[in-house]
Structures are given as C-alpha cells and as structure tokens.
mmCIF file of C-alpha atoms in Angstrom:
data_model
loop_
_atom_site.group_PDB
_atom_site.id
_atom_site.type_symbol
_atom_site.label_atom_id
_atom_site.label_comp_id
_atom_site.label_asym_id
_atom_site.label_seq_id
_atom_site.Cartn_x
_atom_site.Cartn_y
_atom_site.Cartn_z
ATOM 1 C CA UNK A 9 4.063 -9.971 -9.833
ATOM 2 C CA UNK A 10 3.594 -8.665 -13.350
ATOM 3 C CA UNK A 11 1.152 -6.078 -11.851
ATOM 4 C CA UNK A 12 3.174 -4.904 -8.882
ATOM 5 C CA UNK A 13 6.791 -4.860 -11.215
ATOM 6 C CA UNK A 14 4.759 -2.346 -13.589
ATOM 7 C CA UNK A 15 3.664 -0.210 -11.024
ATOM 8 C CA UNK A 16 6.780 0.287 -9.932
ATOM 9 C CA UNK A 17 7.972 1.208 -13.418
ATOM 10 C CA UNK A 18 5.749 3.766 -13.728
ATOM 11 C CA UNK A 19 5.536 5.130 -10.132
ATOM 12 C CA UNK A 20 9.405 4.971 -10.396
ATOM 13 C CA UNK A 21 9.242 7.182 -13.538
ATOM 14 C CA UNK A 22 6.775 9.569 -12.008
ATOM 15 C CA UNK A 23 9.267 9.960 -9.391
ATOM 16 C CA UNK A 24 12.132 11.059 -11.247
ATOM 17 C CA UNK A 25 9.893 13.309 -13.501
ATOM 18 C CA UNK A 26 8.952 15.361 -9.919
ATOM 19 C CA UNK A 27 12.257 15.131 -8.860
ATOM 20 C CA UNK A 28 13.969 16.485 -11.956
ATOM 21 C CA UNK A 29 11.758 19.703 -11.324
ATOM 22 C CA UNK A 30 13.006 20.272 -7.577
ATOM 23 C CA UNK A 31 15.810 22.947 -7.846
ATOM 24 C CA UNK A 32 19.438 21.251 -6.637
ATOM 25 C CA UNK A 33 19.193 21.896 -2.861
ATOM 26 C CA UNK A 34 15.762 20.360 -2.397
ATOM 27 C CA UNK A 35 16.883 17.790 -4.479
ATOM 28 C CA UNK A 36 19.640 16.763 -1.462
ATOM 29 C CA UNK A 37 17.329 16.275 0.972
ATOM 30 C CA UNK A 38 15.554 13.406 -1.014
ATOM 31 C CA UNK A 39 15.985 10.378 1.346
ATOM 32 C CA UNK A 40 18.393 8.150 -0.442
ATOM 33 C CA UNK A 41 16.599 5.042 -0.809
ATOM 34 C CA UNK A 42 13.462 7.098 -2.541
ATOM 35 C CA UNK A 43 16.456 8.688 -4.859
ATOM 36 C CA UNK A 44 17.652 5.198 -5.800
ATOM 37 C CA UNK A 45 14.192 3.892 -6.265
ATOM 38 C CA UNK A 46 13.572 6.708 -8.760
ATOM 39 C CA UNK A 47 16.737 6.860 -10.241
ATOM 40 C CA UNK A 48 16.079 3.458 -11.860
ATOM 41 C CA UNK A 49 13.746 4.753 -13.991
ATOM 42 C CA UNK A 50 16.841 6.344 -16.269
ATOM 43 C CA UNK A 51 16.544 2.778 -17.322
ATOM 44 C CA UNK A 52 13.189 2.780 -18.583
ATOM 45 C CA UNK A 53 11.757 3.887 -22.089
ATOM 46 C CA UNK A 54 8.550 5.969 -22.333
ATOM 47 C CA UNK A 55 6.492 2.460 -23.469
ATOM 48 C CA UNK A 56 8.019 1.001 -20.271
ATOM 49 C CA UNK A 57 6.408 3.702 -17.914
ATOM 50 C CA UNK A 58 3.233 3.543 -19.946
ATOM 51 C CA UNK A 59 2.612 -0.103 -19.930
ATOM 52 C CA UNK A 60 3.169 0.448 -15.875
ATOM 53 C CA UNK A 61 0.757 2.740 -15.727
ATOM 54 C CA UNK A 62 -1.487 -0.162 -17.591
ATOM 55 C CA UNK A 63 -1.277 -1.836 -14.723
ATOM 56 C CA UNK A 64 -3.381 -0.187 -12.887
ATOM 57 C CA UNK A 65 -6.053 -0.478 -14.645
ATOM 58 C CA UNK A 66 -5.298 -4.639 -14.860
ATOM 59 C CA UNK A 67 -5.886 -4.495 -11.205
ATOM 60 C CA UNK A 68 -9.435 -2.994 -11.714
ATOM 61 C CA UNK A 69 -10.145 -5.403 -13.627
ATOM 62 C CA UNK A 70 -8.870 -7.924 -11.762
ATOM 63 C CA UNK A 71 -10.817 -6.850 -8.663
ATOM 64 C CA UNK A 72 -14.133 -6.359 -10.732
ATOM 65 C CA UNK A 73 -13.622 -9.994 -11.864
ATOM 66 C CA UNK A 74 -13.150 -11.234 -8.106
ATOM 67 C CA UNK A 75 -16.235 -8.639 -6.616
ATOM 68 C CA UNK A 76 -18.206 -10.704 -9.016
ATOM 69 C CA UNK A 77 -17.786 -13.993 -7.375
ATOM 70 C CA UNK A 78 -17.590 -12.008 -3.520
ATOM 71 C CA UNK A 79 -18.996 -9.364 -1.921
ATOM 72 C CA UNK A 80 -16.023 -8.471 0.508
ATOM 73 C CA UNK A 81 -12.604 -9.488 1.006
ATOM 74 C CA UNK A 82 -11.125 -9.875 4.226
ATOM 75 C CA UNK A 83 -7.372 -9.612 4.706
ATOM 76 C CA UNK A 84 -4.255 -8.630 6.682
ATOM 77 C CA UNK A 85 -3.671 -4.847 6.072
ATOM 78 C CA UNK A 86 -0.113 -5.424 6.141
ATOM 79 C CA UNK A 87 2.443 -8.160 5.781
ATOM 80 C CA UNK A 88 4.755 -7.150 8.902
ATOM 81 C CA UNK A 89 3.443 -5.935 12.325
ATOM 82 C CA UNK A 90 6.390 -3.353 12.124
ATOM 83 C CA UNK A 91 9.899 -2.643 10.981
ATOM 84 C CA UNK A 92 12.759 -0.594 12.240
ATOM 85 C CA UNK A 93 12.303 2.952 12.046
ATOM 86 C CA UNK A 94 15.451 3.793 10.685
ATOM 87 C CA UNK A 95 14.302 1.630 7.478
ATOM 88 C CA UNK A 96 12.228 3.145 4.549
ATOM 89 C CA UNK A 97 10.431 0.073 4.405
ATOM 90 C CA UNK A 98 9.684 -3.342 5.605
ATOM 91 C CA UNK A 99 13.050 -4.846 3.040
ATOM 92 C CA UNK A 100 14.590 -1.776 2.998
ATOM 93 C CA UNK A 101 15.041 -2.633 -1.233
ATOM 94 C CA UNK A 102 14.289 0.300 -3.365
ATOM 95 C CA UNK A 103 14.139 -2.722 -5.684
ATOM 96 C CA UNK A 104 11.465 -4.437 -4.347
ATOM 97 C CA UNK A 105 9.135 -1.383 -2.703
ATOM 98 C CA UNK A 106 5.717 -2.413 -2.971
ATOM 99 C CA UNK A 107 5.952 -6.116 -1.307
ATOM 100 C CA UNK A 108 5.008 -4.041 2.109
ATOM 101 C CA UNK A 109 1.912 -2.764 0.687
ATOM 102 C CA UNK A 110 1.019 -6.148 -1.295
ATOM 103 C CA UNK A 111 -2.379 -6.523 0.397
ATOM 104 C CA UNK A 112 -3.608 -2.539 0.034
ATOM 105 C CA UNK A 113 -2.134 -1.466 -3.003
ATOM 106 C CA UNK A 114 -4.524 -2.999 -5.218
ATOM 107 C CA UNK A 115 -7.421 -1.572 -3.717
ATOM 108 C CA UNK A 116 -6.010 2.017 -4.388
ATOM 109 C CA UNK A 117 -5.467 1.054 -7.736
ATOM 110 C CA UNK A 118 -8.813 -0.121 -8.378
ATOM 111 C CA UNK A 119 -11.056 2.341 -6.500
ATOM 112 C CA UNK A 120 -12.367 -0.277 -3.968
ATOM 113 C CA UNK A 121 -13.331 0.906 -0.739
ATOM 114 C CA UNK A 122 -11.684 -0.575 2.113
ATOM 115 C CA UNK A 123 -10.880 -0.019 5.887
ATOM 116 C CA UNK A 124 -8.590 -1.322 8.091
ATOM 117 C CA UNK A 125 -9.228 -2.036 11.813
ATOM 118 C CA UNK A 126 -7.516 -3.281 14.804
ATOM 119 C CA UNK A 127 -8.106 -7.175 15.400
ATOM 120 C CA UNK A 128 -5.669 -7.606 17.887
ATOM 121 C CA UNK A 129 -2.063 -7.772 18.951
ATOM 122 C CA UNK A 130 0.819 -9.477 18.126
ATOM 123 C CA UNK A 131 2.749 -11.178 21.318
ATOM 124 C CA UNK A 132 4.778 -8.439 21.241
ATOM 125 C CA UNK A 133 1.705 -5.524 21.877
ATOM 126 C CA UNK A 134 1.519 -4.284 18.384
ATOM 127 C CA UNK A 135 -1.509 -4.065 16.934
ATOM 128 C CA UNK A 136 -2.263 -6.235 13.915
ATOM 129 C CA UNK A 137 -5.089 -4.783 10.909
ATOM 130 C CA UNK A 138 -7.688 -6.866 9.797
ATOM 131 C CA UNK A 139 -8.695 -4.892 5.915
ATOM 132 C CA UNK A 140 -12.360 -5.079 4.989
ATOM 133 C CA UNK A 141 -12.264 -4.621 0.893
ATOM 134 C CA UNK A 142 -15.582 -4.385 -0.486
ATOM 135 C CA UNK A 143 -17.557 -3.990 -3.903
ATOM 136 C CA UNK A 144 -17.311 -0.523 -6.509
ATOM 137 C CA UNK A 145 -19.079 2.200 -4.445
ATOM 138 C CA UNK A 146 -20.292 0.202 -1.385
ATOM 139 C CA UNK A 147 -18.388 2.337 0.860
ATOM 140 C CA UNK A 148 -21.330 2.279 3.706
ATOM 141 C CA UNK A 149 -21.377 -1.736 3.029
ATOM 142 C CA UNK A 150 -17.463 -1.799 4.565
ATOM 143 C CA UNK A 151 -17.969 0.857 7.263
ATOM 144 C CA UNK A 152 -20.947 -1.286 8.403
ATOM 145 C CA UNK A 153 -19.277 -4.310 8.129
ATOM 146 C CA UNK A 154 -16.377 -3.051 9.673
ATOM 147 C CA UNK A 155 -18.576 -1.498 12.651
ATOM 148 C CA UNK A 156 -20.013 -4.988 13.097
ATOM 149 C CA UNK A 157 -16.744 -6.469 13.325
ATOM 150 C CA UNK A 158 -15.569 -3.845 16.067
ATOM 151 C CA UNK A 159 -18.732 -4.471 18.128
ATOM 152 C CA UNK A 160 -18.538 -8.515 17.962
ATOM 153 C CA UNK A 161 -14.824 -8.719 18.708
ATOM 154 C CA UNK A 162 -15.341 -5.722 21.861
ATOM 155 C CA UNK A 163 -13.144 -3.190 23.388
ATOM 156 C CA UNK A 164 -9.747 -3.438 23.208
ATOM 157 C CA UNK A 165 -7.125 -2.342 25.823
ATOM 158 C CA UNK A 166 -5.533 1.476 24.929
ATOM 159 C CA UNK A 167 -2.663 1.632 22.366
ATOM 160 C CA UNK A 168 -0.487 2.677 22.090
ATOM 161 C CA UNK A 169 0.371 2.040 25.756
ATOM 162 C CA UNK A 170 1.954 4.904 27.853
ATOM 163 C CA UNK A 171 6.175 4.055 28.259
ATOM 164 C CA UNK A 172 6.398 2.735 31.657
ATOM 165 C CA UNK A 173 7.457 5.364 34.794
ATOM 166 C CA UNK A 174 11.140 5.769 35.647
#
C-alpha cells in the first residue's frame, strides 16, 4: 500500500506539472476524473512527490528480492474482467487509481519483463489474462514460457466474437 500510495503522489504531481504547461483550451478537454486525480497534488510538497518517486525504485527492489527465491511469477493481469466504458477505471476513484493495475504496475516499475496471454473466458465471454513475470533481462525466458503455455492450453475460439445478425 505504501508503494502504490507513493506512486500516486508522484505520478499525481507529474500530472499537474504537464498539465500546468497545456495552454487554457487544451486544458478543458482534460477528462475530469484525470483533472481531479492531478489536482490533488496542490496538496503535496516537493519531498512528498520525491519520496513517490522513491517508490519505484522500492519495487525493484522488492522484485529483485522475490526473483531471487523464483524464477517466474504467474498471475492475473488484471483484477476485473471489465468495467463500464463510460468509467475511467475499474472504481471510478481518482483517489484510489492504481488498485486496477495492482498486479502489472510493479513490473513497469521494476523493469521485469512480462506478458500477458489469454487463459480463458469468464462465463460471460470475456477473456481473462494469465501474466507471465519473469527475472531482470530474461525477456526470451517469458516469451518461451508464455509460448509453451499457449501451445499446452490449445486454440481458443475467435474473440472478440462478431455481434450477432439482425
């Protein structure tokens, strides 16, 4: 939690450092959830940003400590199978943006290369990601592994499906 609140700290700070730049009419056409989100950081000192951006680099080190023990991590790409379009994200909280992105996010931080493929559906048809994380620089490792895994579980039927005739 610690990790993910200072990321959003300093992404939230980056944010409103871009956005101050855009000239007034670009600055309207900001969706208004990612102009809440950023406006937050008004609330934040320079330290506060900074020590965010720290966190990033706690992640690596997190995930070196854990690629120690393992040599791949295998995990849901994504909390949620979907949310509604009209939402910016899965809890539609600028307050609590990165809980979507819980499983992926670290990897980004850290530089570990990972890949996401379809395992399956959910009852509903969507298709549910299995993420293949592996070790620093053993980017051939995951795209093997993950071409294994596509070859043991077989073909899967077409998605997204065509919208059924009128």
């Amino acid at each position: 939690r610690e990790m993910l609140d200072g990321l959003d700290d300093f992404w939230r700070a980056r944010a409103l450092a871009d956005i101050e730049k855009l000239p007034p009419d670009r600055r309207e056409r900001i969706l208004p959830y990612y102009a809440r989100w950023a406006e937050a950081a008004r609330e934040l000192s320079a330290t506060d940003a900074v020590r965010g951006l720290g966190q990033s680099f706690a992640m690596a080190r997190a995930a070196a400590r854990l690629f120690r023990k393992f040599d791949v991590l295998l995990s849901p790409t994504s909390p949620v199978p979907s949310f509604p379009a009209e939402a910016a994200s899965p809890v539609d909280d600028p307050d609590t943006p990165f809980e979507h992105i819980g499983f992926t996010l670290v990897w980004n931080m850290s530089g570990q290369p990972a890949i996401s493929v379809n395992c399956g559906f959910t009852r509903s048809g969507l298709p549910i990601g299995l993420q293949i994380v592996g070790r620093h620089f053993d980017d051939a490792g995951v795209i093997r592994l993950a071409r294994f895994y596509e070859t043991a579980r077989g073909p899967q039927p077409p998605w997204p499906r065509p919208p059924a005739s009128a």
